[in-house]
Coordinates of C-alpha atoms in Angstrom, one line a residue:
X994 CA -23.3 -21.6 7.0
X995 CA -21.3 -23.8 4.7
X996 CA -22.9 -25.2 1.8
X997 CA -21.2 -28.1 -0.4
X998 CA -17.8 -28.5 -2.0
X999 CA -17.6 -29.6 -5.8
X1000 CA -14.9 -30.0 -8.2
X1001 CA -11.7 -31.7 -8.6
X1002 CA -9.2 -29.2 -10.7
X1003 CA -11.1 -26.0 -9.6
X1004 CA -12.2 -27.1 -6.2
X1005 CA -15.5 -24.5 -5.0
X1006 CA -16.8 -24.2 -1.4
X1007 CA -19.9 -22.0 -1.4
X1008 CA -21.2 -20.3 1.9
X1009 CA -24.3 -18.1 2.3
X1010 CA -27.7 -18.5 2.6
X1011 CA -29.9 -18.8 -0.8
X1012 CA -32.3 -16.3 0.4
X1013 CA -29.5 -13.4 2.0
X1014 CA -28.0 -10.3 0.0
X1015 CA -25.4 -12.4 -1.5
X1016 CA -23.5 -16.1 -1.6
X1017 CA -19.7 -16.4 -1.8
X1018 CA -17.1 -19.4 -2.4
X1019 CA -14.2 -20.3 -1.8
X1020 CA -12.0 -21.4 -5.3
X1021 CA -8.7 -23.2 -4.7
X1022 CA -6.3 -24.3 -7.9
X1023 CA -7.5 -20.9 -9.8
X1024 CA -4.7 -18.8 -11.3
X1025 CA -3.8 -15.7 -10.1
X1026 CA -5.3 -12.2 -11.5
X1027 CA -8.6 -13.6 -12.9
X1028 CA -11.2 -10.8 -14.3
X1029 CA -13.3 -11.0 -11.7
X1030 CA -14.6 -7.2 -11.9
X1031 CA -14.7 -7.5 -15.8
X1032 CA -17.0 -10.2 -15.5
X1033 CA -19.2 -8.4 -13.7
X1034 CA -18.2 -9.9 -10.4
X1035 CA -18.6 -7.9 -7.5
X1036 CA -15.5 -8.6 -4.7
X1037 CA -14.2 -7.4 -1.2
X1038 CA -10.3 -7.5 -0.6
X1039 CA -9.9 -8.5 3.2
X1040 CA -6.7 -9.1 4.9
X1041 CA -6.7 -12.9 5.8
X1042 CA -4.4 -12.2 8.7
X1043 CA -7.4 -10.6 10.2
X1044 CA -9.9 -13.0 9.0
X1045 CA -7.2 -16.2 10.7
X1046 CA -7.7 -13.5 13.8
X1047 CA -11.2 -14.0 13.9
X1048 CA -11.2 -17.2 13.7
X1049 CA -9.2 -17.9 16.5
X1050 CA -11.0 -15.4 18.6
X1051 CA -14.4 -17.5 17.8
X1052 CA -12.1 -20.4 18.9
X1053 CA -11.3 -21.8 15.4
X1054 CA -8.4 -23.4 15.0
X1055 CA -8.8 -26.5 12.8
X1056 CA -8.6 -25.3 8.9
X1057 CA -10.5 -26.8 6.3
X1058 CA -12.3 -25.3 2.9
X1059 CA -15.6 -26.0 4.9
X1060 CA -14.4 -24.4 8.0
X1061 CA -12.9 -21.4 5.8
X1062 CA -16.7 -20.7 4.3
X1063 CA -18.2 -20.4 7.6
X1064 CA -15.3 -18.1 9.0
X1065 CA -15.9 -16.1 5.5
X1066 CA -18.8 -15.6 6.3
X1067 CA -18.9 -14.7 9.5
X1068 CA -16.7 -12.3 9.3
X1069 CA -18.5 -10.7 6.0
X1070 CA -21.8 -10.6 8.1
X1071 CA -19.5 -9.2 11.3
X1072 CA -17.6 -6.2 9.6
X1073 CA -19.5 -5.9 6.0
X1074 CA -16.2 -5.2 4.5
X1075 CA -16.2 -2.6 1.9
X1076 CA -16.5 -3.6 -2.0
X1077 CA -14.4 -3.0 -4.3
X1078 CA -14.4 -1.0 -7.5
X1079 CA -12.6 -2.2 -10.5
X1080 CA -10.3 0.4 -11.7
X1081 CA -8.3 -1.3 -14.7
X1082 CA -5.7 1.9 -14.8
X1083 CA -4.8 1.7 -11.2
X1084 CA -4.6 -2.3 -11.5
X1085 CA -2.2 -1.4 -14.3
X1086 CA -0.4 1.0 -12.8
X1087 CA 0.2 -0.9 -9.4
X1088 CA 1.7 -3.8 -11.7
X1089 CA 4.2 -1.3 -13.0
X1090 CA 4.9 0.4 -9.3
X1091 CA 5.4 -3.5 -8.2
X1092 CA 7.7 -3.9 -10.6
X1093 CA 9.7 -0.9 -10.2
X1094 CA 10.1 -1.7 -6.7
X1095 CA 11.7 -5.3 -7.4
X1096 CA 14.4 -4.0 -10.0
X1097 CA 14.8 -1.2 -7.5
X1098 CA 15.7 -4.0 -4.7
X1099 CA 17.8 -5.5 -7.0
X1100 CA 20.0 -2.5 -8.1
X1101 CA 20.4 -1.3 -4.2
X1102 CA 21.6 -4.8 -4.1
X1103 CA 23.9 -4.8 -6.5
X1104 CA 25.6 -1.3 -6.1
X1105 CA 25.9 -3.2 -2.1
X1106 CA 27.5 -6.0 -3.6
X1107 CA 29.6 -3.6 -5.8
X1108 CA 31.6 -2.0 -3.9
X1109 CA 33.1 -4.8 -2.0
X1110 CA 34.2 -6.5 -5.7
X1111 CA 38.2 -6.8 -6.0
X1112 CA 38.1 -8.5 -9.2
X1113 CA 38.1 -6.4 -12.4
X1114 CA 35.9 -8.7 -14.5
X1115 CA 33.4 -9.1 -12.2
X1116 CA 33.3 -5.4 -10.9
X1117 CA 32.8 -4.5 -14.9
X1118 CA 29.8 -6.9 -15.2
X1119 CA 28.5 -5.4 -12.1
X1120 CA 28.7 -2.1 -13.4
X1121 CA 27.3 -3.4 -16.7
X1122 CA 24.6 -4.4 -14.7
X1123 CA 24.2 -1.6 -12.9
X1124 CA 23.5 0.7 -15.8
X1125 CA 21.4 -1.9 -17.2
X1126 CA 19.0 -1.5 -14.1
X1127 CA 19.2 2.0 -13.8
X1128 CA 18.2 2.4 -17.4
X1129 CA 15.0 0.3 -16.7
X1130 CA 14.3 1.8 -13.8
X1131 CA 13.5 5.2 -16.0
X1132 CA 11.6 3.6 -18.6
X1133 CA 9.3 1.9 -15.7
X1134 CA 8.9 5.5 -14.6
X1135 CA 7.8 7.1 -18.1
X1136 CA 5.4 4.1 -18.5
X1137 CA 4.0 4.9 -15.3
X1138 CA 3.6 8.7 -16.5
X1139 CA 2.1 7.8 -19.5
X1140 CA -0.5 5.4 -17.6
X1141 CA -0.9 7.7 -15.6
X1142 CA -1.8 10.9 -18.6
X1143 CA -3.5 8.6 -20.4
X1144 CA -6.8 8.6 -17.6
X1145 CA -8.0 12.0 -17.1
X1146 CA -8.9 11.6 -13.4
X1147 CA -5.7 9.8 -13.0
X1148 CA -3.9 12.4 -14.5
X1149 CA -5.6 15.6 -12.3
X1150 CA -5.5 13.1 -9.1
X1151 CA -1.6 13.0 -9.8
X1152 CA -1.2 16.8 -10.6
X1153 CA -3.4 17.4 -7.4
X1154 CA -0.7 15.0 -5.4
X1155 CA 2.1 16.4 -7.0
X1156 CA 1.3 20.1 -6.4
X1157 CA 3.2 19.9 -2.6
X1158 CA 6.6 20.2 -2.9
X1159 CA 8.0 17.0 -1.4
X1160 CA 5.7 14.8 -3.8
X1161 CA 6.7 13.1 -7.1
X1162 CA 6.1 10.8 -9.3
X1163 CA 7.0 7.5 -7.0
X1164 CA 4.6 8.6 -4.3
X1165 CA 2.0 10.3 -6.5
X1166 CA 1.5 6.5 -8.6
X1167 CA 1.7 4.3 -5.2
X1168 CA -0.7 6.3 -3.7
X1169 CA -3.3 5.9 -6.9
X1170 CA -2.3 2.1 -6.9
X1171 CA -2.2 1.1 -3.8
X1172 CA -3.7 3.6 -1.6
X1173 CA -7.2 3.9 -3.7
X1174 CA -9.2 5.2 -0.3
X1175 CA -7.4 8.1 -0.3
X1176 CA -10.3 11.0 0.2
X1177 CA -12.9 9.3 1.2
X1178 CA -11.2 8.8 4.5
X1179 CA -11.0 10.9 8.0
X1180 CA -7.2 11.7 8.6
X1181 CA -7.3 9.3 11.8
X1182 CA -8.2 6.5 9.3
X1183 CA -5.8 7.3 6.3
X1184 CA -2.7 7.3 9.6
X1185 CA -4.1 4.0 10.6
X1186 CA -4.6 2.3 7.1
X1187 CA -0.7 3.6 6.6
X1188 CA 0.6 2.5 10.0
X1189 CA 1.3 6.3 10.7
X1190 CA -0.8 6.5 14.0
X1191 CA 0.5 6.1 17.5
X1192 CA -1.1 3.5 19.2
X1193 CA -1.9 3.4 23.1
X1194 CA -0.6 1.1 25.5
X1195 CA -2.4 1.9 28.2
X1196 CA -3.3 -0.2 31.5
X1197 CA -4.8 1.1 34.5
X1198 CA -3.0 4.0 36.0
X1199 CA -0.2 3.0 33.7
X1200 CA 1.3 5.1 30.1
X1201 CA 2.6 3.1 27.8
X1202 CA 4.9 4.2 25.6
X1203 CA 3.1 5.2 22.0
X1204 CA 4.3 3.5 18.9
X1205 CA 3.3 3.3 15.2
X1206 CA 2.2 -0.5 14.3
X1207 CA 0.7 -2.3 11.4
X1208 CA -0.6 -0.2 7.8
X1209 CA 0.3 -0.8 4.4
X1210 CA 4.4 -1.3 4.6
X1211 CA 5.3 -0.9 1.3
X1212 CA 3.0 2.7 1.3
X1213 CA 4.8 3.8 4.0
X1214 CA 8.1 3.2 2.9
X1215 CA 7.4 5.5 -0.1
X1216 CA 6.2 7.8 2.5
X1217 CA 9.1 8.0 4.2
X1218 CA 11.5 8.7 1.8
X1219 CA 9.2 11.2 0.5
X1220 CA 8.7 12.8 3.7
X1221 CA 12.8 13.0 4.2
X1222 CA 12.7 15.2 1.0
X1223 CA 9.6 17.0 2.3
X1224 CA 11.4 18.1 6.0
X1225 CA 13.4 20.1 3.3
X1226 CA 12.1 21.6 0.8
X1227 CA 8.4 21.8 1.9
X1228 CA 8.2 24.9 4.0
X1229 CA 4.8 23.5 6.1
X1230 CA 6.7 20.1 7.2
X1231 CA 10.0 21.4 7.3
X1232 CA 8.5 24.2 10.1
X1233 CA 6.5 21.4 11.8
X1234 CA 9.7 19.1 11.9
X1235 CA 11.8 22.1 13.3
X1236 CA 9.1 22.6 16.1
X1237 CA 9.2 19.0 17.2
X1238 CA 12.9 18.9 17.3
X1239 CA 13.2 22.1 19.5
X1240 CA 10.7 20.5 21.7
X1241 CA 12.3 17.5 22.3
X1242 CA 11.0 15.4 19.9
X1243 CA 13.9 12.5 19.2
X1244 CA 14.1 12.8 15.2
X1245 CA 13.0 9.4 13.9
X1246 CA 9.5 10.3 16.1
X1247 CA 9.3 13.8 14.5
X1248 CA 10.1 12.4 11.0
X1249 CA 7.0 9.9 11.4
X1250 CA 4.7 13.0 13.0
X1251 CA 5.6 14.4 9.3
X1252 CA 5.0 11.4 7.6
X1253 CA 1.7 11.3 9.1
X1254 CA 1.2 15.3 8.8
X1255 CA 2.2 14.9 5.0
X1256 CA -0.5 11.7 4.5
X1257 CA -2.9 14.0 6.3
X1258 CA -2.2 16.9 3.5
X1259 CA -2.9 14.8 0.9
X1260 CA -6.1 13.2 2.0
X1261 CA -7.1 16.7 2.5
X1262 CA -6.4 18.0 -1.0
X1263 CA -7.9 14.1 -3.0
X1264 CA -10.5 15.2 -1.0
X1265 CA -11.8 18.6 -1.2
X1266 CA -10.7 18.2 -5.1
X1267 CA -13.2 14.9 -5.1
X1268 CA -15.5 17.4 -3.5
X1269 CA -15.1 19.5 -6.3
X1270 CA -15.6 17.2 -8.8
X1271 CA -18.9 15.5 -7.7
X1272 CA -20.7 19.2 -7.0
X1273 CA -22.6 20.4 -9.9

């Protein structure tokens, strides 16, 4: 249940029971990316689009800090969401893949915008620009290598994603940033935490028609253009995408069966290396 609100710059609403495993709060008017792991804080990262679900399912609709706590905690004592670890180098190297990606954006942009420039003064500044971008986009991706190198089990978890051919150095990092369950997961639930896995719509007596939905977006992006290299020049996927296609398969569903068949590889591999490294 809800306990008090207190504060006027830092505003805290605490939920949880004194005598339970563990109280939380919410804290509205903090700044972004506080320590909380260095601090010795102990946190679970939940999607609030599910946690707005829930509430509406329990019929909540109004929104308040108060109303918030109780929904928290509700949902914390429903699904015991899974704690997180704090991992400085992957925080570090996720701020760098983030990065990449937005001056990335901005250069696709701009070669776009490029070629439909007539004037000669601005078509020189766009090019200026252009090489300006490009040029930072390389130095993002040695700082990434070295942040990378500079953790040993960063650095074998990247040589162990790297080893399939299809796999660099974009994937390899985004994975270790943002995909941090990676081995520790079945290969239904690595599809499903990508957005990989068909889903059913099924009804009765009817078949729906099977479609990816949800999953991390901005993984599976990666994971895609990864996964056009891999129908290429990786002789497992490339065979599996040539099966599909002979069978019927139309391409853009036998490109996602690789992209989920790739996903799959690489659990397999974090894992059974993970095995290797916890045996004595």
């Amino acid at each position: 249940m809800p306990g008090s609100t207190f504060g006027q710059f830092l505003c805290v609403t605490n939920f949880g029971e004194s005598h339970g495993p563990a109280i939380g709060c919410i804290v509205d008017g903090c700044p972004p990316g506080l320590a909380l792991s260095e601090a010795g804080l102990v946190a679970a990262v939940v999607n609030p689009r599910q946690v707005r679900a829930f509430a509406r399912a329990a019929g909540r609709l109004a929104k308040t800090d108060r109303l918030d706590a109780a929904v928290i905690a509700h949902f914390a004592e429903t699904f015991v969401p899974r704690l997180g670890k704090p991992d400085p180098v992957a925080d570090r190297l996720g701020e760098h893949v983030l990065y990449r990606r937005s001056v990335q954006d901005e250069l696709v942009g701009l070669e776009h915008q490029l070629r439909r420039l007539e004037t000669p003064a601005l078509r020189q500044r766009a090019e200026r620009r252009v090489a300006v971008l490009r040029a930072e986009v390389k130095e993002l991706e040695r700082e990434m290598r070295a942040i990378v190198d500079s953790d040993p089990a960063k650095k074998a978890l990247f040589a162990c994603l790297t080893a399939p051919k299809g796999v660099g150095l974009i994937l390899a990092c985004t994975l270790i940033a943002n995909m941090r369950e990676l081995g520790a997961l079945s290969r239904h639930q690595a599809a499903a935490l990508i957005g990989v896995a068909p889903l059913n719509h099924d009804s009765g007596v009817r078949r729906g028609y099977r479609a990816i939905a949800g999953g991390r977006r901005r993984v599976r992006n990666v994971l895609y253009v990864a996964t056009l290299s891999a129908v290429r020049c990786n002789p497992t996927i490339r065979e599996f995408y040539r099966r599909l296609a002979a069978g019927g398969k139309p391409a853009k569903v036998a490109l996602v069966a690789c992209m989920r068949k790739l996903l799959v590889m690489l659990n397999g591999r974090v894992r059974d290396q993970l095995a290797v490294t916890v045996s004595p």
